[in-house]
Each structure stands twice: as C-alpha cells, then as structure tokens.
PDB file of C-alpha atoms in Angstrom:
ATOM      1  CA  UNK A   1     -13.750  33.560  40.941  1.00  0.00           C
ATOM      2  CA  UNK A   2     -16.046  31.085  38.941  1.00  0.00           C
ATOM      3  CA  UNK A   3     -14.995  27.743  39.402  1.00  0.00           C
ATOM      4  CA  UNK A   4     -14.951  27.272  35.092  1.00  0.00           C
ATOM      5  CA  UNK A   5     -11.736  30.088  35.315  1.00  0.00           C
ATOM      6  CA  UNK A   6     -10.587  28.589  38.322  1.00  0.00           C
ATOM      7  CA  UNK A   7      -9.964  24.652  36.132  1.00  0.00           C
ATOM      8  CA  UNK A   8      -8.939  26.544  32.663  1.00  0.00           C
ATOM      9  CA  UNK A   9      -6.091  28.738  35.105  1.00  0.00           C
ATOM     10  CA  UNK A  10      -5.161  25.436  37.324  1.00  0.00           C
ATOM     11  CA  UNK A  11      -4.670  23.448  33.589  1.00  0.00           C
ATOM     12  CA  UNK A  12      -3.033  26.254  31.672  1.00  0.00           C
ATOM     13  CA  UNK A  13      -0.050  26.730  34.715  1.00  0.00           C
ATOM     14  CA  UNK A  14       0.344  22.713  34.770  1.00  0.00           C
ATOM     15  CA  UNK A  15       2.057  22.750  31.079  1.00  0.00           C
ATOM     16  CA  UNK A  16       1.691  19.713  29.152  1.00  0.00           C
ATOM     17  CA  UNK A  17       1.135  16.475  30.688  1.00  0.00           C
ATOM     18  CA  UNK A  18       2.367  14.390  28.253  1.00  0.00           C
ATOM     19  CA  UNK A  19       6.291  16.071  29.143  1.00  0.00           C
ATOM     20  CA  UNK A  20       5.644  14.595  32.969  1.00  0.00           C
ATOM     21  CA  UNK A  21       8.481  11.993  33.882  1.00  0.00           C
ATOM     22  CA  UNK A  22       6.173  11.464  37.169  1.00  0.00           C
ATOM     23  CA  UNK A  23       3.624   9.983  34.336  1.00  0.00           C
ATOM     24  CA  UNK A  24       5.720   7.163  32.680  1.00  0.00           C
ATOM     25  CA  UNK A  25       7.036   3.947  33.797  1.00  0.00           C
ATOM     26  CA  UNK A  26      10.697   3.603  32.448  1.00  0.00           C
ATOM     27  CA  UNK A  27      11.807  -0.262  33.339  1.00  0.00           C
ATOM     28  CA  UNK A  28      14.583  -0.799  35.509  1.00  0.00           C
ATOM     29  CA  UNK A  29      16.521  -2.541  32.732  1.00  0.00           C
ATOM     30  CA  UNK A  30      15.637  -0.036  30.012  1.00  0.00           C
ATOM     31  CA  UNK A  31      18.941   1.511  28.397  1.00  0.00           C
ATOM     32  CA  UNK A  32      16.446   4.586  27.722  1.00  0.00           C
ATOM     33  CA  UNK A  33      16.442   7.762  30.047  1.00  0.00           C
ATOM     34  CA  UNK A  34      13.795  10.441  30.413  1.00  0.00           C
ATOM     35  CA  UNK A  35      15.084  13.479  28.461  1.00  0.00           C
ATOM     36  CA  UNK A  36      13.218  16.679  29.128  1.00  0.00           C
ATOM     37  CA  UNK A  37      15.352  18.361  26.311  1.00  0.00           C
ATOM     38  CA  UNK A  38      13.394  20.095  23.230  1.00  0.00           C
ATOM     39  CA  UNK A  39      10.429  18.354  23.342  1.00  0.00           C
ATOM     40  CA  UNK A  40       7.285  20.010  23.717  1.00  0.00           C
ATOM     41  CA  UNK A  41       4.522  18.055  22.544  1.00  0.00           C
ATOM     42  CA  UNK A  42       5.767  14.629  23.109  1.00  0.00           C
ATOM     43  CA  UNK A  43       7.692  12.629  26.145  1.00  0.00           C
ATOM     44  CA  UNK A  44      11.378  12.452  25.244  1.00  0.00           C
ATOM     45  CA  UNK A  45      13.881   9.365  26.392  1.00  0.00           C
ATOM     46  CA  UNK A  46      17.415   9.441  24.840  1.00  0.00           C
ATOM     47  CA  UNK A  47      19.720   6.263  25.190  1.00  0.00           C
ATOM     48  CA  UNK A  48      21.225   3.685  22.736  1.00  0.00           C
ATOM     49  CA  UNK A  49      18.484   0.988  22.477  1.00  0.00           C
ATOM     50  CA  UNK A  50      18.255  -2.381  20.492  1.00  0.00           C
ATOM     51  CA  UNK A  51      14.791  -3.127  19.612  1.00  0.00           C
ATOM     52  CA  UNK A  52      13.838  -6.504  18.269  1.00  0.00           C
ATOM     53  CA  UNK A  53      10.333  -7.305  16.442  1.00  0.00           C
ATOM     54  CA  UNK A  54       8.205  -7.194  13.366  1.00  0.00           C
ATOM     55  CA  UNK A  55       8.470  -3.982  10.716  1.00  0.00           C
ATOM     56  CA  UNK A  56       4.904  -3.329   9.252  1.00  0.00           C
ATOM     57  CA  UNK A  57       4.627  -1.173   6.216  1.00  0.00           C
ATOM     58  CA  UNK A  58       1.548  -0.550   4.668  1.00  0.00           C
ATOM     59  CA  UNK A  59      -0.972   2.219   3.309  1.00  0.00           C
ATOM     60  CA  UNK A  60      -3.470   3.885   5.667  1.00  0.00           C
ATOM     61  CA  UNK A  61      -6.842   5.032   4.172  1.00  0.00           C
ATOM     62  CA  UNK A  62      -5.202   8.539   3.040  1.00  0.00           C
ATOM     63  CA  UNK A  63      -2.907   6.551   0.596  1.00  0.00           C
ATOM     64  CA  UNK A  64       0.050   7.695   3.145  1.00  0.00           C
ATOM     65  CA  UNK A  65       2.550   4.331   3.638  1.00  0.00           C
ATOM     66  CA  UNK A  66       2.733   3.924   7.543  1.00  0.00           C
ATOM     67  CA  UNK A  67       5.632   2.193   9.298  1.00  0.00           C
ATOM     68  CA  UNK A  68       4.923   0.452  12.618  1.00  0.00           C
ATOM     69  CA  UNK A  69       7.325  -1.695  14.639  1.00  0.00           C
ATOM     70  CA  UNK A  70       5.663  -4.513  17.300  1.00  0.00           C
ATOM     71  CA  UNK A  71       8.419  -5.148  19.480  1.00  0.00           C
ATOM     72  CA  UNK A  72       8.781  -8.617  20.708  1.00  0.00           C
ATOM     73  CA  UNK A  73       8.491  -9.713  24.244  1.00  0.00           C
ATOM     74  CA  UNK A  74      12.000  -9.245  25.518  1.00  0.00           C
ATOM     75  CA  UNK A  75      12.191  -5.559  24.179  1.00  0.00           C
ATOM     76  CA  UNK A  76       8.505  -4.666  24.972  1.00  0.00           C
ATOM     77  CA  UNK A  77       9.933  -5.052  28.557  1.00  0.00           C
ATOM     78  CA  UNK A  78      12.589  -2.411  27.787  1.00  0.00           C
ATOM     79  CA  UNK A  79      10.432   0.469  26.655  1.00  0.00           C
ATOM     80  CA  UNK A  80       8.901   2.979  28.998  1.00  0.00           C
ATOM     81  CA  UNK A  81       5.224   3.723  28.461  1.00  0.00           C
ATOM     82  CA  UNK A  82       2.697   6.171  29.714  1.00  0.00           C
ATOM     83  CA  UNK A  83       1.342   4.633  33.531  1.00  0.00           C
ATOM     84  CA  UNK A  84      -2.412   4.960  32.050  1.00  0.00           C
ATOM     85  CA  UNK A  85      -1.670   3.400  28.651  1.00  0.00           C
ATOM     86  CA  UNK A  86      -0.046  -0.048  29.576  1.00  0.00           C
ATOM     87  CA  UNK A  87       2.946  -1.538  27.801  1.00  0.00           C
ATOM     88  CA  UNK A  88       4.055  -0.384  23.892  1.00  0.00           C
ATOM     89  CA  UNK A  89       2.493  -2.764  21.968  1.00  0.00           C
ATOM     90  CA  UNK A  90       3.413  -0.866  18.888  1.00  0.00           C
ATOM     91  CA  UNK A  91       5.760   1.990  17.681  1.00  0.00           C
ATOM     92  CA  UNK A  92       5.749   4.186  14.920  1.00  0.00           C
ATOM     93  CA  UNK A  93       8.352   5.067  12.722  1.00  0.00           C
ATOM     94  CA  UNK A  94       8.903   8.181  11.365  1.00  0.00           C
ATOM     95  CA  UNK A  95      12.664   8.325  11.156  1.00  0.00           C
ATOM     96  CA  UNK A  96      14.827   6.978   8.266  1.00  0.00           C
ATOM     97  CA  UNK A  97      11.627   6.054   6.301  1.00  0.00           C
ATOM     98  CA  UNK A  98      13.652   5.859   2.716  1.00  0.00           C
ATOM     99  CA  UNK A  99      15.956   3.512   4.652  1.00  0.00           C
ATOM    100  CA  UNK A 100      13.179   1.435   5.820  1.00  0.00           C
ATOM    101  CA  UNK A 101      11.403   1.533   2.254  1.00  0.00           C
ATOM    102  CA  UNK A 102      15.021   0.325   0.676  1.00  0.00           C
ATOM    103  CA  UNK A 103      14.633  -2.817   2.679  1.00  0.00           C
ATOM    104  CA  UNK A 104      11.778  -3.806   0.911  1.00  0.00           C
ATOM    105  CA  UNK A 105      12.222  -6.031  -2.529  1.00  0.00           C
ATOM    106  CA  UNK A 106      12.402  -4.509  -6.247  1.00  0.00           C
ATOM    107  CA  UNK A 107       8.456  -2.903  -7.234  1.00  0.00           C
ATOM    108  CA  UNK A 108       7.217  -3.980  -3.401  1.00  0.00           C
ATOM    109  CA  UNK A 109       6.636  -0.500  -2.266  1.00  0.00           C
ATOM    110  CA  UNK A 110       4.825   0.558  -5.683  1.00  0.00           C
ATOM    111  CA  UNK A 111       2.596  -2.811  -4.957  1.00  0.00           C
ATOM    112  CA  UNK A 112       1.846  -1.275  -1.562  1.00  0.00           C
ATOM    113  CA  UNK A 113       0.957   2.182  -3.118  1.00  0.00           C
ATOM    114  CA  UNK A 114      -1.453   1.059  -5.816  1.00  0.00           C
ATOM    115  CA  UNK A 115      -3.204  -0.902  -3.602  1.00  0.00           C
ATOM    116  CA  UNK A 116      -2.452  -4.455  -4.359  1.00  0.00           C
ATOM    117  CA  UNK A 117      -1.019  -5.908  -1.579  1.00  0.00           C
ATOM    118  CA  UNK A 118      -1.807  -3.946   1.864  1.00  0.00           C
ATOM    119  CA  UNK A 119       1.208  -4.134   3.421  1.00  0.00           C
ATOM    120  CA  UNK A 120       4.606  -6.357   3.914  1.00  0.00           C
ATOM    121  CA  UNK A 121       5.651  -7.625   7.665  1.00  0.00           C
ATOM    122  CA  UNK A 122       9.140  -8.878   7.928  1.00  0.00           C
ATOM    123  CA  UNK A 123      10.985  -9.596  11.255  1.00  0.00           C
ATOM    124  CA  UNK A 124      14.315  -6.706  11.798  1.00  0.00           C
ATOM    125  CA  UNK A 125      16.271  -5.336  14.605  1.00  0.00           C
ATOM    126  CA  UNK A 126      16.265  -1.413  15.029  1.00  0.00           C
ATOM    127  CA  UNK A 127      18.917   0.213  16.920  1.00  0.00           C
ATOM    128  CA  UNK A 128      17.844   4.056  18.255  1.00  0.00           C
ATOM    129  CA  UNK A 129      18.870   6.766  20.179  1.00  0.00           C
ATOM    130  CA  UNK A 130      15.667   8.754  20.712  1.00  0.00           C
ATOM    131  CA  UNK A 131      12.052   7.106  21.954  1.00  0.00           C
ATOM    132  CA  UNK A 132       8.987   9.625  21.972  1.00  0.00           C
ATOM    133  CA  UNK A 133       5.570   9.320  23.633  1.00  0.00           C
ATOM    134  CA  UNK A 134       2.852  11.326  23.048  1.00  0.00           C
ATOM    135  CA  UNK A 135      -1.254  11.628  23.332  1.00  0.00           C
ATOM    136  CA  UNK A 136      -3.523  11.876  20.759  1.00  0.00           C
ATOM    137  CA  UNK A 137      -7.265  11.687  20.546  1.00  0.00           C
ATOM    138  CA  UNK A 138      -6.981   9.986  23.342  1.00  0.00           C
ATOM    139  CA  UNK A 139      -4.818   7.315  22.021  1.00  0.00           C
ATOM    140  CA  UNK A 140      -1.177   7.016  23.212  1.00  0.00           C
ATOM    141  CA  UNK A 141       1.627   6.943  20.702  1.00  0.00           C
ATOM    142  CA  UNK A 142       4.998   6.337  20.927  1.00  0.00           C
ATOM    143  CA  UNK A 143       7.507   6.811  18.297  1.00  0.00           C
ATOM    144  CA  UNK A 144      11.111   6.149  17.052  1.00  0.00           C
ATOM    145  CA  UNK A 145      13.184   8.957  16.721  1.00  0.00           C
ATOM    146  CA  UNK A 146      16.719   8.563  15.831  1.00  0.00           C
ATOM    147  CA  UNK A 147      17.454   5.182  13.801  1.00  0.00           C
ATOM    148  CA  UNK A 148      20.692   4.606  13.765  1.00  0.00           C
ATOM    149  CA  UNK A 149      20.371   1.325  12.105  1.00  0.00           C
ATOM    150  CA  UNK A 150      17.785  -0.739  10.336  1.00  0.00           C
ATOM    151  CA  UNK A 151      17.942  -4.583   9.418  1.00  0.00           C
ATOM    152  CA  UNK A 152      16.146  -7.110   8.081  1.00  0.00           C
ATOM    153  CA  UNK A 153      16.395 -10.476   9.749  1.00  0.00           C
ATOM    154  CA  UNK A 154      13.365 -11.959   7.351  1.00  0.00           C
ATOM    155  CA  UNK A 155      12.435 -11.667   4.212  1.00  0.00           C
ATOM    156  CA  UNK A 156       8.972  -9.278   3.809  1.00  0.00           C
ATOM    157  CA  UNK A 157       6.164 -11.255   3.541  1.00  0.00           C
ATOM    158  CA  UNK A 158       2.906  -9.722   2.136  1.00  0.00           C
ATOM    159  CA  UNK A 159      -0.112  -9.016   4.961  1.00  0.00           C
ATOM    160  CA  UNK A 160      -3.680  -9.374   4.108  1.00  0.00           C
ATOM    161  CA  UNK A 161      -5.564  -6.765   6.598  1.00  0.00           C
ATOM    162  CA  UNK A 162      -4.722  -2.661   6.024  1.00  0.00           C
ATOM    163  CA  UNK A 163      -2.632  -1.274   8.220  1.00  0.00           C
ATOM    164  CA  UNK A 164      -4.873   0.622  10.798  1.00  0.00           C
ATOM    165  CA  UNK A 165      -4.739   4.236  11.026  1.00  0.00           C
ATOM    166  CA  UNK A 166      -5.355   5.741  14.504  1.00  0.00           C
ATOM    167  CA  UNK A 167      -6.376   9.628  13.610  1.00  0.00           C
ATOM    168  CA  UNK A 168      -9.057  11.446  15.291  1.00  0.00           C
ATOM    169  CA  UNK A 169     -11.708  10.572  12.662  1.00  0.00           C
TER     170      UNK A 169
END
C-alpha cells in the first residue's frame, strides 16, 4: 500500500481531533468538565461557570456585529484550552446575542451598524453552562454556549480600533 493511502486511512479512523480530552488542559480549579456529548466539530465542557472580564461588541468587515469576551486574570485561569494553543485570551459569544445587544444604551447598536463608532467595551460577569473549543484555519476558538446570565458591571464605553475578524481570508 502507498504510503499517501496509508496517512489519508491512519487520519480518517482517528475522528476529529479537536473532540480529544487527551488534547486540552482543563485547570484543576475549573468548575468546567470535558463533555463528549453531541458535539462533533467542537470540544465540549459542561459545568456552571462564572466568568469575569470585558464584553466587546463591534462590526467585523462583513457588517456582521461580533461579540467577544476577554476574561480577566482570575477566570482566564479557570478555562481549559487546547495544549498547543496556550491560555483563552478571548471567547466568543454566540449565545443570547439579543440579550447581550439589550445591554447596550438607547441607538448604540444602530451606531455600531452604520459604522460610526466601531465597537463598545464595557466590563460584565457571564455565568454559563456550556464552553466550546474548536479549530479553524488554524486558529483556535473557543466559545460560550449556554448563558445563563449576562450583566453589566460598567457602563459601555465606545472603542476606537474594529473588532478583528479571524476567518480564513
């Protein structure tokens, strides 16, 4: 056998790497658990977890509003992460977006959308039940799933650079 068939049959029986508890790092003190329920694409961890940090919201190139959280310090040491990647320095959040968007101050959002501000930052607390990792392009993402709660701690103050997009192109 060719050792081109050989690779492609060795990678096809491994299944997806990024679904490998082996490959993550899940702190000792984390409240999150490796969950190989129904994901498929993406790293699952299921737990009740209190995140602490900045909320970005701004508008990505395609006109799309994008929500990232930087944790702070204290939780950033409570998140697992991908060995090869390093610590979350940022997650994305695609759950509860309308909540998110109501935290934001009468005609901020439409600011954000036409383009005259680039984005808001305001410090909140997050609490979740569900914490996804996954690869992309070669750049790691990691992603809150479940919100059970969103609040604002200050008020949104507006940013000056665009909120970078990480896509393939």
């Amino acid at each position: 056998m060719r050792p081109g068939i050989v690779l492609l049959l060795f990678l096809l029986s491994t299944g997806n790497s990024f679904a490998e508890e082996a490959d993550y790092v899940v702190p000792t003190l984390s409240p999150l658990k490796y969950s190989s329920g129904s994901c498929e694409q993406y790293a699952c961890f299921e737990g009740v977890i209190t995140l602490n940090g900045s909320l970005i919201i701004g508008k990505e190139e395609d006109h799309r509003l994008r929500i990232v959280f930087v944790p702070d310090s204290k939780t950033r040491l409570l998140l697992p992460y991908h060995k090869g990647n390093g610590p979350v320095t940022e997650i994305l959040v695609k759950d509860k977006t309308k909540q998110v968007l109501s935290l934001l101050p009468e005609g901020q959002r439409e600011r954000i959308r036409v383009g005259e501000v680039p984005g808001v930052q305001f410090q909140a607390t997050i609490v979740a039940t569900e914490y996804q990792a996954t690869a992309e392009c070669d750049h790691w993402y990691y992603i809150i799933g479940a919100v059970v709660r969103i609040e604002k701690i200050t008020k949104p103050i507006p940013i000056q650079a665009k909120v970078a997009s990480r896509g393939c192109g």
